[in-house]
Every structure is written in structure tokens, then in C-alpha cells.
Amino acid sequence: MDHFQYRNGELCAEDVPVRRIAKDVGTPFYCYSTATLRRHYEVFAAAFAGVPATVCYAVKANSNLAVIATLAQLGAGADVVSEGEMRRAIAAGVPPKKIVFSGVGKTRAEITAALDAGIGQFNVESDSELALIAEVAGTMGKRAPVAVRVNPNVDAGSHDKISTGRKHDKFGIAWPKARETYRAAAKLPSVEVVGVAVHIGSQITSVGPFTAAFKFIAGVVGDLRADGHTIRRIDLGGGLGIPYLDETPPSPEEYARAAIREVGHLGCELVLEPGRLLVGNAGILVTEVLHLKDAEGVRIVIVDAGMNDLVRPAMYGARHAIIPVAEAARDATREPADIVGPVCETTDRFAKEWPLAPVRTGDLLAMRSAGAYGSAMSSTYNTRPLVPEVMVNGGDFAVVRPRQSFASMLAGEAMAPWLTPATGLRSKAIR
Ligand code: LLP
């Protein structure tokens, strides 16, 4: 359930008409709903209320400070995969102890910064990384809390590009190989083994793969305990899917039941890393119709958002519902249309043969379910400025990231000295 609904024929974000925001900030823009974020967090957290659990929001899904702060104020920790994400989480008010650092390629600098900040857990993904963490912690006179991410060889059944738990994927360490990693970790004085971690992929729409992974991890915990390790935390990763169009993912309750059934008896604290589930349906991307054309019988609607703003359709063939901001008449004919952006690539297409009521230049459209991996994956390709992000809260809204200016885009670059004539090529003229 989300809080983007029509009221008197106008799409509203909570109590604010989307058109009003568009007037204020221009298009395209992302719009997030506080009430939806809150609801998603609360439903998810409530599903785990009966067991000791920490919800560490996967910041990569949407790393806007206001989004992270909204979730942090509800009690969320953070799952981060870079120093940048860690800095964002801390800046947004996440206590460092509630931060889990995941990812296969942590650098020395990132490990140093994370130890300095005092994060709660490193999820180790290779023996080489364990050695580096131990070395850095040793030099700093610290003890690094680690869990090893174990690869369960489970196919998440989602898109190939976002499945991470198969044995040849780059993620985690296979079992029983990881048993050796634990043995090595136990001998390192600068490392404290705190638990195990698993994550099998994203946008998972059936409970089966989760159950398989959780069952597997319960077995791993048993073996590790038999080897003498203290395992007090189980990080079950993220990945629970959301409805974009007609998907029917398991509910948070169903997901939590599977988790608690498989690992609840082990006396561990659970760590959950949901990303998409919390933010996906809490955001929309609002865009304006620029031009209409007919490509030899194909109705083409050109909008001012492009694949640089929302890359999921181009990258994964993802489908986002696209609706008019001014509600179409009930009896309007919805003819198929290709909805495309201005970027010079054929793949810059948000939808193919999408049923769309008649639209005109200047009309506003909203792409739904764009809160996760939308803005966070955007780029300035074609030198298109990053678009604003707006947060709605009841009847209020705030610009939580303004539109990037052309001046700031150009100011971030410099001429090589041999290109700068004495007169100075970086004159105002090129800005
Ligand atoms: N934990 C780890 C270790 C992860 O790698 C991810 C996502 C998550 C948690 C959060 O997963 P979620 O709950 O959001 O499914 N860009 C793609 C999705 C990539 C997911 C990467 N890892 C997309 O737009 O579909």
C-alpha cells in the first residue's frame, strides 16, 4: 500500500497534489512519501517483533539523507557497501553500531574509516578481505567485528543480473570452504567473529528461495558452533520483492515466518537488510510529455525523464507502471504507447506498448515504484543534471535534493594545462 492516490482526479502524494510540486520544482523529479516509508518500515519491523532483530536498511536502494533519516528515526540501522554510504548513514543519524558493511571490494581506506566510526559488523566476502581487515584493525589497535557471508548456492529465481547466491556468483564464500575462513578468523586477535551472513538476490517474489537459504544457514550455524565459534548474530540479507505491476511477492509476515521457523530457535540476533521493500513503492518519478510522434504506426510519447534518471527499464527490462497525473476519464481509450526519454539510445524506453489514455504535450506522467534503485542509480549521461528529490509529509513537502545546476556540473571538471590558452578557456562563455 502506498500514499500516491488520485483525489478529485488529481494524483496526490499524501495530501499534496503532485502538480503543485511540479509547478514548484519543475520536471522531472522524484517524489517520496514519508507515510509510505513509515508504513513499510513498521510492517516489516512488526513481522519480526517477536524475536531479537535489527532492521538494517540497505542504503543503496535510496541513499537520500532525508530517506535514511526517516527510517533511522523509526529505529533502522543501515547496510552499507561503501564509505560514502556509511558517511551518509551516519550523517542521517544511524548509530554506527547499527551499521553493517557489506560488499565484495572493501578498500583499505574504507575499512579504516569503518573501524574509526565503530560500525557493528563487517560482512567478509573473501579470505583476502579478512586478512586486510585483520591487518588494518591490528595497526589501529582495534578488534573488527566480522561475519562471513556464506554463499548458499541458492537460485533466487529473480532477474539474472540481481541474483547473488549461486555458487559461481562473485558474492560470499562457498560452504564448506567458509569453514576454513572461520578457522582462520578465530586465530586473528584483531578480529572478533560475531556471526554469519547470507544474501541471495533482489526482487525475490516467492518464499521458497528464502526458505532454502535460511535452512542452509541454520546448518552452517550448527557446524560453526560445533567448531567452537561463538555465533550470536545471523544476517539474513535483503531481497524481498515488491509489486511493480502484477507480481505477488510474499508478505513481510510470510517472509518473517520462514525466517523465524528456520533460524529462530538458534538464540541469535537477526539482522535484516531490506532495501527495495522499504523504499520502492514510497517513490514516484514525475515527468512531462515533451512530444508525441508516430513511428510508422507506433505511438511514441517522448517525456523529459530519461534512462539516466531511471535506468531500471533499460538495464533490467524492468516494468514500472506509468500513470497520468491528471486522472484519465474512466471511459478513455487506452491505446498502446512506447514511452521514451530524450537520451540518444534506443534502450532509453520506459515502457513498450503501454496502455495510455490520450496525452498532450505538457501533460504530467508518474512512474510508480521508483523509490528504490531510481535516483540512487541515476547519472548525468548526456550531461543531463541530476533531478530534484522531494519528500512529502502529510500536507508538507520539502526539496531534499535540489536540481543540479549546469554550473556545478561544469565546475567539477578542469582543463588540462596544455589545453588552456593564455586567455583562459574556462571563461564564463563555456559555462
Ligand atoms: N543486502 C545486500 C548485501 C545486497 O546486495 C542488497 C542488494 C540488499 C541487501 C538489498 O536488497 P533489496 O532488499 O533491495 O532487494 N539495482 C537492482 C537491485 C540491486 C540489488 C543489489 N543488492 C534493481 O534495480 O533491481
Tab-separated table of C-alpha atoms and ligand atoms in Angstrom:
chain	number	residue	atom	x	y	z
A	1	MET	CA	0.000	0.000	0.000
A	2	ASP	CA	1.262	3.468	-0.786
A	3	HIS	CA	0.156	7.048	-0.382
A	4	PHE	CA	0.094	8.080	-4.050
A	5	GLN	CA	-3.612	8.167	-4.842
A	6	TYR	CA	-5.996	10.131	-7.040
A	7	ARG	CA	-8.145	12.682	-5.242
A	8	ASN	CA	-10.722	14.517	-7.294
A	9	GLY	CA	-8.964	13.436	-10.464
A	10	GLU	CA	-5.505	14.660	-9.351
A	11	LEU	CA	-2.659	12.391	-8.331
A	12	CYS	CA	-1.609	13.306	-4.809
A	13	ALA	CA	1.401	12.393	-2.742
A	14	GLU	CA	-0.244	12.076	0.670
A	15	ASP	CA	-2.120	15.399	0.928
A	16	VAL	CA	-0.105	17.261	-1.696
A	17	PRO	CA	-1.178	17.396	-5.348
A	18	VAL	CA	1.740	16.230	-7.480
A	19	ARG	CA	1.001	19.035	-9.951
A	20	ARG	CA	1.725	21.606	-7.233
A	21	ILE	CA	5.159	20.132	-6.611
A	22	ALA	CA	5.815	20.078	-10.362
A	23	LYS	CA	4.982	23.775	-10.556
A	24	ASP	CA	7.435	24.447	-7.768
A	25	VAL	CA	10.426	22.339	-8.776
A	26	GLY	CA	9.881	21.643	-12.478
A	27	THR	CA	10.142	18.218	-14.079
A	28	PRO	CA	11.447	15.594	-13.932
A	29	PHE	CA	11.619	14.990	-10.185
A	30	TYR	CA	11.463	12.178	-7.686
A	31	CYS	CA	8.804	12.393	-5.021
A	32	TYR	CA	8.880	10.324	-1.822
A	33	SER	CA	6.143	9.771	0.725
A	34	THR	CA	7.051	9.774	4.416
A	35	ALA	CA	3.826	7.968	5.391
A	36	THR	CA	4.621	5.176	2.936
A	37	LEU	CA	8.208	4.824	4.174
A	38	ARG	CA	6.919	4.728	7.716
A	39	ARG	CA	4.261	2.169	6.947
A	40	HIS	CA	6.648	-0.139	5.107
A	41	TYR	CA	9.188	0.047	7.909
A	42	GLU	CA	6.605	-0.560	10.584
A	43	VAL	CA	5.004	-3.531	8.827
A	44	PHE	CA	8.400	-5.104	8.242
A	45	ALA	CA	9.680	-4.452	11.770
A	46	ALA	CA	6.417	-5.711	13.303
A	47	ALA	CA	6.794	-9.004	11.444
A	48	PHE	CA	9.997	-9.588	13.436
A	49	ALA	CA	8.716	-8.123	16.694
A	50	GLY	CA	8.720	-11.490	18.455
A	51	VAL	CA	12.458	-12.072	18.044
A	52	PRO	CA	15.589	-10.009	18.665
A	53	ALA	CA	16.104	-8.346	15.295
A	54	THR	CA	17.681	-5.258	13.788
A	55	VAL	CA	16.435	-3.881	10.506
A	56	CYS	CA	19.458	-2.501	8.666
A	57	TYR	CA	18.084	-0.549	5.716
A	58	ALA	CA	20.081	-1.275	2.523
A	59	VAL	CA	21.107	2.283	1.769
A	60	LYS	CA	21.993	1.502	-1.839
A	61	ALA	CA	18.280	1.363	-2.697
A	62	ASN	CA	17.866	5.069	-1.987
A	63	SER	CA	20.651	6.969	-0.319
A	64	ASN	CA	18.993	10.361	0.019
A	65	LEU	CA	19.767	11.699	3.503
A	66	ALA	CA	16.124	12.519	4.227
A	67	VAL	CA	15.068	8.974	3.312
A	68	ILE	CA	17.745	7.437	5.516
A	69	ALA	CA	16.894	9.855	8.356
A	70	THR	CA	13.185	8.998	8.132
A	71	LEU	CA	13.997	5.324	8.566
A	72	ALA	CA	16.713	5.953	11.187
A	73	GLN	CA	14.204	7.866	13.312
A	74	LEU	CA	11.978	4.799	13.255
A	75	GLY	CA	14.856	2.734	14.614
A	76	ALA	CA	16.513	1.416	11.465
A	77	GLY	CA	20.184	0.620	11.208
A	78	ALA	CA	21.925	0.583	7.846
A	79	ASP	CA	23.502	-1.889	5.454
A	80	VAL	CA	26.183	-0.026	3.502
A	81	VAL	CA	28.526	-1.030	0.705
A	82	SER	CA	30.898	1.901	0.504
A	83	GLU	CA	32.477	4.560	2.677
A	84	GLY	CA	30.183	7.071	1.005
A	85	GLU	CA	27.080	5.163	2.050
A	86	MET	CA	28.479	4.787	5.549
A	87	ARG	CA	29.065	8.529	5.787
A	88	ARG	CA	25.528	9.163	4.581
A	89	ALA	CA	24.077	6.753	7.143
A	90	ILE	CA	25.988	8.380	9.986
A	91	ALA	CA	25.105	11.874	8.757
A	92	ALA	CA	21.447	10.852	8.685
A	93	GLY	CA	21.583	9.740	12.308
A	94	VAL	CA	22.129	5.977	12.127
A	95	PRO	CA	24.144	4.882	15.184
A	96	PRO	CA	27.441	3.380	13.909
A	97	LYS	CA	26.850	0.244	15.992
A	98	LYS	CA	23.785	-0.431	13.823
A	99	ILE	CA	25.780	-0.301	10.586
A	100	VAL	CA	26.697	-3.430	8.660
A	101	PHE	CA	29.317	-3.063	5.925
A	102	SER	CA	28.696	-5.458	3.000
A	103	GLY	CA	30.237	-5.758	-0.448
A	104	VAL	CA	32.999	-7.755	-2.130
A	105	GLY	CA	35.507	-4.986	-2.629
A	106	LYS	CA	36.170	-3.058	0.551
A	107	THR	CA	39.331	-0.992	0.326
A	108	ARG	CA	41.921	-0.317	2.998
A	109	ALA	CA	40.652	3.261	3.240
A	110	GLU	CA	37.050	2.093	3.672
A	111	ILE	CA	37.981	-0.460	6.312
A	112	THR	CA	39.966	2.191	8.191
A	113	ALA	CA	37.054	4.643	8.077
A	114	ALA	CA	34.590	1.971	9.232
A	115	LEU	CA	36.791	0.937	12.155
A	116	ASP	CA	37.260	4.573	13.046
A	117	ALA	CA	33.498	5.067	13.057
A	118	GLY	CA	32.981	1.934	15.151
A	119	ILE	CA	30.494	0.099	12.918
A	120	GLY	CA	28.728	-3.012	14.185
A	121	GLN	CA	29.762	-5.598	11.623
A	122	PHE	CA	31.834	-6.259	8.529
A	123	ASN	CA	30.408	-8.877	6.221
A	124	VAL	CA	33.510	-10.577	4.889
A	125	GLU	CA	33.326	-11.898	1.343
A	126	SER	CA	36.804	-13.394	0.763
A	127	ASP	CA	39.868	-14.668	2.627
A	128	SER	CA	41.876	-11.825	1.187
A	129	GLU	CA	39.428	-9.316	2.608
A	130	LEU	CA	39.541	-10.987	6.033
A	131	ALA	CA	43.319	-10.666	6.022
A	132	LEU	CA	43.106	-6.982	5.105
A	133	ILE	CA	40.511	-6.228	7.801
A	134	ALA	CA	42.653	-8.027	10.384
A	135	GLU	CA	45.764	-6.152	9.301
A	136	VAL	CA	44.101	-2.727	9.386
A	137	ALA	CA	42.387	-3.394	12.718
A	138	GLY	CA	45.680	-4.667	14.148
A	139	THR	CA	47.524	-1.487	13.195
A	140	MET	CA	44.723	0.604	14.657
A	141	GLY	CA	44.722	-1.403	17.885
A	142	LYS	CA	41.090	-2.387	17.332
A	143	ARG	CA	39.067	-5.562	17.053
A	144	ALA	CA	36.930	-5.769	13.934
A	145	PRO	CA	33.525	-7.448	14.393
A	146	VAL	CA	33.056	-9.795	11.425
A	147	ALA	CA	30.550	-12.160	9.925
A	148	VAL	CA	31.414	-14.227	6.884
A	149	ARG	CA	28.959	-14.036	4.039
A	150	VAL	CA	28.361	-17.620	3.057
A	151	ASN	CA	27.250	-18.431	-0.466
A	152	PRO	CA	24.409	-20.949	-0.137
A	153	ASN	CA	24.234	-21.866	-3.840
A	154	VAL	CA	20.565	-20.970	-3.993
A	155	ASP	CA	18.984	-19.514	-7.107
A	156	ALA	CA	16.782	-16.599	-6.078
A	157	GLY	CA	14.663	-17.060	-9.189
A	158	SER	CA	14.734	-13.334	-9.909
A	159	HIS	CA	16.449	-11.437	-12.725
A	160	ASP	CA	19.853	-12.908	-13.604
A	161	LYS	CA	21.559	-9.557	-13.036
A	162	ILE	CA	20.335	-9.293	-9.451
A	163	SER	CA	20.764	-12.902	-8.312
A	164	THR	CA	23.737	-13.209	-5.982
A	165	GLY	CA	23.579	-16.556	-4.188
A	166	ARG	CA	24.597	-19.053	-6.875
A	167	LYS	CA	27.965	-20.739	-6.436
A	168	HIS	CA	29.633	-19.033	-9.391
A	169	ASP	CA	28.382	-15.543	-8.456
A	170	LYS	CA	31.054	-13.231	-7.077
A	171	PHE	CA	29.379	-12.982	-3.671
A	172	GLY	CA	30.187	-14.740	-0.427
A	173	ILE	CA	32.303	-17.789	0.243
A	174	ALA	CA	31.063	-21.281	-0.562
A	175	TRP	CA	30.393	-23.853	2.104
A	176	PRO	CA	32.301	-25.759	3.468
A	177	LYS	CA	35.168	-23.558	2.247
A	178	ALA	CA	33.961	-20.777	4.557
A	179	ARG	CA	34.534	-23.112	7.499
A	180	GLU	CA	38.259	-22.584	6.909
A	181	THR	CA	37.735	-18.828	6.795
A	182	TYR	CA	36.152	-19.015	10.247
A	183	ARG	CA	39.018	-21.152	11.494
A	184	ALA	CA	41.460	-18.522	10.251
A	185	ALA	CA	39.367	-15.669	11.705
A	186	ALA	CA	39.309	-17.290	15.147
A	187	LYS	CA	43.105	-17.167	15.241
A	188	LEU	CA	43.282	-13.449	14.460
A	189	PRO	CA	43.477	-11.347	17.635
A	190	SER	CA	42.288	-8.209	15.817
A	191	VAL	CA	39.114	-9.904	14.610
A	192	GLU	CA	36.019	-10.881	16.563
A	193	VAL	CA	33.705	-13.392	14.927
A	194	VAL	CA	30.150	-12.262	15.669
A	195	GLY	CA	28.014	-14.174	13.208
A	196	VAL	CA	27.179	-15.326	9.712
A	197	ALA	CA	25.608	-13.568	6.751
A	198	VAL	CA	23.713	-14.594	3.631
A	199	HIS	CA	22.022	-12.663	0.820
A	200	ILE	CA	20.721	-14.382	-2.301
A	201	GLY	CA	19.438	-11.586	-4.509
A	202	SER	CA	16.836	-8.930	-5.006
A	203	GLN	CA	13.199	-8.613	-6.106
A	204	ILE	CA	12.512	-12.179	-4.976
A	205	THR	CA	8.841	-12.959	-5.393
A	206	SER	CA	8.458	-16.380	-3.815
A	207	VAL	CA	9.305	-17.611	-0.355
A	208	GLY	CA	10.974	-20.848	-1.496
A	209	PRO	CA	14.476	-19.470	-2.198
A	210	PHE	CA	14.462	-17.654	1.153
A	211	THR	CA	13.452	-20.807	2.999
A	212	ALA	CA	16.211	-22.753	1.257
A	213	ALA	CA	18.833	-20.143	2.134
A	214	PHE	CA	17.654	-19.810	5.748
A	215	LYS	CA	17.599	-23.584	6.245
A	216	PHE	CA	21.090	-23.745	4.830
A	217	ILE	CA	22.356	-21.009	7.137
A	218	ALA	CA	20.886	-22.767	10.172
A	219	GLY	CA	23.010	-25.793	9.247
A	220	VAL	CA	26.049	-23.548	8.896
A	221	VAL	CA	25.494	-22.103	12.379
A	222	GLY	CA	25.291	-25.629	13.808
A	223	ASP	CA	28.576	-26.624	12.169
A	224	LEU	CA	30.318	-23.424	13.248
A	225	ARG	CA	29.209	-23.850	16.817
A	226	ALA	CA	30.462	-27.429	16.725
A	227	ASP	CA	33.803	-25.985	15.631
A	228	GLY	CA	33.796	-23.799	18.763
A	229	HIS	CA	32.837	-20.421	17.262
A	230	THR	CA	30.514	-18.036	19.056
A	231	ILE	CA	27.763	-17.196	16.597
A	232	ARG	CA	25.404	-14.645	18.087
A	233	ARG	CA	24.132	-12.886	15.010
A	234	ILE	CA	22.598	-14.112	11.757
A	235	ASP	CA	22.365	-11.594	8.943
A	236	LEU	CA	19.713	-12.797	6.523
A	237	GLY	CA	20.295	-10.083	3.904
A	238	GLY	CA	17.534	-8.399	1.943
A	239	GLY	CA	15.806	-9.205	-1.299
A	240	LEU	CA	12.101	-9.356	-0.571
A	241	GLY	CA	10.313	-8.283	-3.747
A	242	ILE	CA	7.567	-5.717	-4.221
A	243	PRO	CA	4.600	-5.485	-6.579
A	244	TYR	CA	5.501	-3.336	-9.610
A	245	LEU	CA	2.631	-4.470	-11.870
A	246	ASP	CA	1.213	-7.921	-11.285
A	247	GLU	CA	3.872	-9.509	-9.081
A	248	THR	CA	2.655	-11.165	-5.892
A	249	PRO	CA	5.660	-11.364	-3.553
A	250	PRO	CA	5.378	-12.928	-0.123
A	251	SER	CA	4.176	-10.547	2.577
A	252	PRO	CA	6.666	-9.409	5.225
A	253	GLU	CA	4.789	-11.670	7.666
A	254	GLU	CA	5.205	-14.695	5.414
A	255	TYR	CA	8.875	-13.869	4.933
A	256	ALA	CA	9.399	-13.393	8.675
A	257	ARG	CA	7.595	-16.667	9.433
A	258	ALA	CA	10.019	-18.516	7.135
A	259	ALA	CA	12.993	-16.813	8.784
A	260	ILE	CA	11.830	-17.447	12.332
A	261	ARG	CA	10.877	-21.040	11.548
A	262	GLU	CA	14.308	-21.818	10.082
A	263	VAL	CA	16.665	-19.859	12.353
A	264	GLY	CA	14.551	-18.533	15.242
A	265	HIS	CA	15.483	-21.390	17.572
A	266	LEU	CA	19.223	-20.671	17.386
A	267	GLY	CA	19.196	-17.926	20.014
A	268	CYS	CA	20.760	-15.391	17.679
A	269	GLU	CA	20.037	-11.752	16.994
A	270	LEU	CA	18.728	-11.456	13.445
A	271	VAL	CA	19.870	-8.736	11.072
A	272	LEU	CA	17.633	-7.965	8.110
A	273	GLU	CA	18.751	-5.827	5.172
A	274	PRO	CA	15.643	-4.787	3.248
A	275	GLY	CA	16.093	-2.070	0.650
A	276	ARG	CA	13.516	-2.143	-2.110
A	277	LEU	CA	10.725	-3.263	0.199
A	278	LEU	CA	11.058	-0.144	2.350
A	279	VAL	CA	11.500	2.489	-0.337
A	280	GLY	CA	10.390	1.082	-3.709
A	281	ASN	CA	6.728	1.933	-3.550
A	282	ALA	CA	7.388	5.048	-1.483
A	283	GLY	CA	8.610	6.958	-4.526
A	284	ILE	CA	7.490	8.095	-7.953
A	285	LEU	CA	9.292	9.783	-10.809
A	286	VAL	CA	7.267	12.619	-12.290
A	287	THR	CA	7.891	13.593	-15.873
A	288	GLU	CA	6.347	15.839	-18.514
A	289	VAL	CA	5.285	14.873	-22.002
A	290	LEU	CA	7.521	16.760	-24.433
A	291	HIS	CA	6.467	15.494	-27.842
A	292	LEU	CA	4.215	12.966	-29.485
A	293	LYS	CA	5.046	11.191	-32.693
A	294	ASP	CA	4.070	8.279	-34.803
A	295	ALA	CA	6.864	5.935	-35.909
A	296	GLU	CA	5.240	4.206	-38.837
A	297	GLY	CA	2.263	3.066	-36.820
A	298	VAL	CA	3.874	3.024	-33.359
A	299	ARG	CA	2.586	5.668	-30.964
A	300	ILE	CA	5.584	7.310	-29.331
A	301	VAL	CA	5.342	9.520	-26.266
A	302	ILE	CA	8.564	11.408	-25.557
A	303	VAL	CA	8.974	12.533	-21.946
A	304	ASP	CA	11.562	14.687	-20.216
A	305	ALA	CA	12.885	11.930	-17.932
A	306	GLY	CA	15.500	9.656	-19.422
A	307	MET	CA	17.316	6.416	-18.734
A	308	ASN	CA	19.913	8.477	-16.874
A	309	ASP	CA	17.204	9.366	-14.321
A	310	LEU	CA	15.696	5.876	-14.024
A	311	VAL	CA	17.847	3.168	-15.580
A	312	ARG	CA	15.945	0.073	-14.424
A	313	PRO	CA	13.888	-0.442	-17.603
A	314	ALA	CA	16.982	-0.053	-19.804
A	315	MET	CA	19.198	-2.147	-17.564
A	316	TYR	CA	16.964	-4.972	-16.401
A	317	GLY	CA	13.950	-4.724	-18.662
A	318	ALA	CA	12.105	-3.622	-15.512
A	319	ARG	CA	8.487	-2.512	-15.819
A	320	HIS	CA	7.162	0.464	-13.883
A	321	ALA	CA	3.506	1.418	-14.044
A	322	ILE	CA	3.092	4.791	-15.754
A	323	ILE	CA	0.005	6.820	-14.950
A	324	PRO	CA	-1.190	10.321	-15.828
A	325	VAL	CA	-1.059	12.870	-13.022
A	326	ALA	CA	-4.456	14.188	-14.144
A	327	GLU	CA	-6.600	11.078	-13.901
A	328	ALA	CA	-7.855	9.810	-17.258
A	329	ALA	CA	-11.595	9.555	-17.807
A	330	ARG	CA	-12.893	6.105	-16.929
A	331	ASP	CA	-14.044	5.535	-20.495
A	332	ALA	CA	-10.917	6.967	-22.176
A	333	THR	CA	-9.403	4.587	-24.698
A	334	ARG	CA	-6.019	3.391	-23.575
A	335	GLU	CA	-4.042	2.875	-26.753
A	336	PRO	CA	-0.630	1.232	-26.572
A	337	ALA	CA	2.259	3.699	-26.500
A	338	ASP	CA	6.033	3.465	-26.305
A	339	ILE	CA	7.064	5.880	-23.572
A	340	VAL	CA	10.600	7.036	-24.216
A	341	GLY	CA	13.130	9.539	-22.907
A	342	PRO	CA	15.317	12.069	-24.712
A	343	VAL	CA	18.600	10.159	-24.321
A	344	CYS	CA	20.214	9.096	-27.571
A	345	GLU	CA	19.883	5.354	-27.111
A	346	THR	CA	17.167	3.041	-28.294
A	347	THR	CA	17.141	1.453	-24.844
A	348	ASP	CA	16.008	4.781	-23.362
A	349	ARG	CA	12.465	3.473	-23.257
A	350	PHE	CA	10.427	3.252	-20.067
A	351	ALA	CA	7.632	1.121	-21.484
A	352	LYS	CA	6.713	-0.620	-24.689
A	353	GLU	CA	3.103	-0.808	-25.817
A	354	TRP	CA	1.948	0.660	-22.520
A	355	PRO	CA	-1.824	1.286	-22.410
A	356	LEU	CA	-2.066	5.051	-22.112
A	357	ALA	CA	-5.093	7.319	-22.408
A	358	PRO	CA	-4.689	10.274	-24.775
A	359	VAL	CA	-1.995	12.721	-23.642
A	360	ARG	CA	-0.782	16.075	-24.900
A	361	THR	CA	2.447	17.981	-24.753
A	362	GLY	CA	2.812	19.428	-21.250
A	363	ASP	CA	0.857	16.661	-19.512
A	364	LEU	CA	2.461	15.106	-16.471
A	365	LEU	CA	3.027	11.375	-16.042
A	366	ALA	CA	4.142	9.492	-12.939
A	367	MET	CA	6.301	6.378	-12.998
A	368	ARG	CA	5.377	4.372	-9.976
A	369	SER	CA	7.528	2.192	-7.703
A	370	ALA	CA	10.545	4.359	-8.461
A	371	GLY	CA	11.736	4.897	-4.892
A	372	ALA	CA	14.253	2.049	-4.979
A	373	TYR	CA	17.240	1.999	-7.319
A	374	GLY	CA	15.856	5.051	-9.120
A	375	SER	CA	17.614	8.188	-8.037
A	376	ALA	CA	20.362	6.095	-6.434
A	377	MET	CA	21.360	4.697	-9.838
A	378	SER	CA	20.903	7.892	-11.804
A	379	SER	CA	23.688	9.531	-13.756
A	380	THR	CA	24.362	12.663	-15.742
A	381	TYR	CA	24.662	10.818	-19.080
A	382	ASN	CA	24.065	13.183	-21.992
A	383	THR	CA	25.056	15.931	-19.493
A	384	ARG	CA	21.615	15.915	-18.000
A	385	PRO	CA	21.613	17.354	-14.465
A	386	LEU	CA	20.545	15.123	-11.572
A	387	VAL	CA	16.870	15.739	-10.915
A	388	PRO	CA	15.372	17.068	-7.673
A	389	GLU	CA	14.149	14.810	-4.924
A	390	VAL	CA	11.138	15.941	-2.939
A	391	MET	CA	9.895	14.490	0.343
A	392	VAL	CA	6.229	14.786	1.235
A	393	ASN	CA	4.962	14.542	4.807
A	394	GLY	CA	1.181	14.928	5.121
A	395	GLY	CA	0.399	18.344	3.668
A	396	ASP	CA	4.037	19.483	3.627
A	397	PHE	CA	6.759	18.942	1.132
A	398	ALA	CA	10.445	19.768	1.057
A	399	VAL	CA	13.069	19.652	-1.651
A	400	VAL	CA	15.569	17.217	-0.158
A	401	ARG	CA	17.916	17.442	-3.116
A	402	PRO	CA	17.696	20.412	-5.470
A	403	ARG	CA	18.153	20.075	-9.212
A	404	GLN	CA	21.819	20.041	-10.116
A	405	SER	CA	22.870	23.204	-11.914
A	406	PHE	CA	24.790	23.272	-15.167
A	407	ALA	CA	27.334	25.498	-13.462
A	408	SER	CA	28.048	22.905	-10.770
A	409	MET	CA	28.322	20.146	-13.375
A	410	LEU	CA	30.950	22.068	-15.319
A	411	ALA	CA	32.691	23.386	-12.241
A	412	GLY	CA	33.508	19.812	-11.214
A	413	GLU	CA	35.875	19.483	-14.165
A	414	ALA	CA	39.092	21.183	-15.162
A	415	MET	CA	41.021	21.765	-18.346
A	416	ALA	CA	44.379	20.052	-18.721
A	417	PRO	CA	47.005	22.773	-18.561
A	418	TRP	CA	48.055	22.230	-22.181
A	419	LEU	CA	44.521	22.954	-23.317
A	420	THR	CA	44.241	26.264	-21.521
A	421	PRO	CA	45.283	29.169	-23.717
A	422	ALA	CA	46.729	32.228	-22.054
A	423	THR	CA	43.375	33.922	-22.299
A	424	GLY	CA	41.792	31.138	-20.216
A	425	LEU	CA	39.467	28.714	-21.967
A	426	ARG	CA	37.429	28.233	-18.791
A	427	SER	CA	35.787	31.544	-19.310
A	428	LYS	CA	32.191	32.267	-18.453
A	429	ALA	CA	31.391	31.725	-22.104
A	430	ILE	CA	31.563	27.945	-21.833
A	431	ARG	CA	29.661	27.657	-18.585
B	1	LLP	N1	21.908	-6.698	1.202
B	1	LLP	C1	22.844	-6.889	0.253
B	1	LLP	C2	24.117	-7.500	0.618
B	1	LLP	C3	22.564	-6.517	-1.081
B	1	LLP	O1	23.476	-6.727	-2.016
B	1	LLP	C4	21.318	-5.930	-1.400
B	1	LLP	C5	21.009	-5.519	-2.770
B	1	LLP	C6	20.397	-5.728	-0.353
B	1	LLP	C7	20.718	-6.128	0.937
B	1	LLP	C8	19.055	-5.103	-0.586
B	1	LLP	O2	18.270	-5.866	-1.434
B	1	LLP	P1	16.722	-5.462	-1.660
B	1	LLP	O3	16.027	-5.680	-0.351
B	1	LLP	O4	16.686	-4.054	-2.078
B	1	LLP	O5	16.274	-6.390	-2.719
B	1	LLP	N2	19.664	-2.326	-8.882
B	1	LLP	C9	18.840	-3.511	-8.845
B	1	LLP	C10	18.870	-4.178	-7.487
B	1	LLP	C11	20.263	-4.499	-6.996
B	1	LLP	C12	20.297	-5.088	-5.620
B	1	LLP	C13	21.671	-5.167	-5.084
B	1	LLP	N3	21.820	-5.661	-3.758
B	1	LLP	C14	17.431	-3.145	-9.288
B	1	LLP	O6	17.175	-2.008	-9.629
B	1	LLP	O7	16.580	-4.016	-9.350
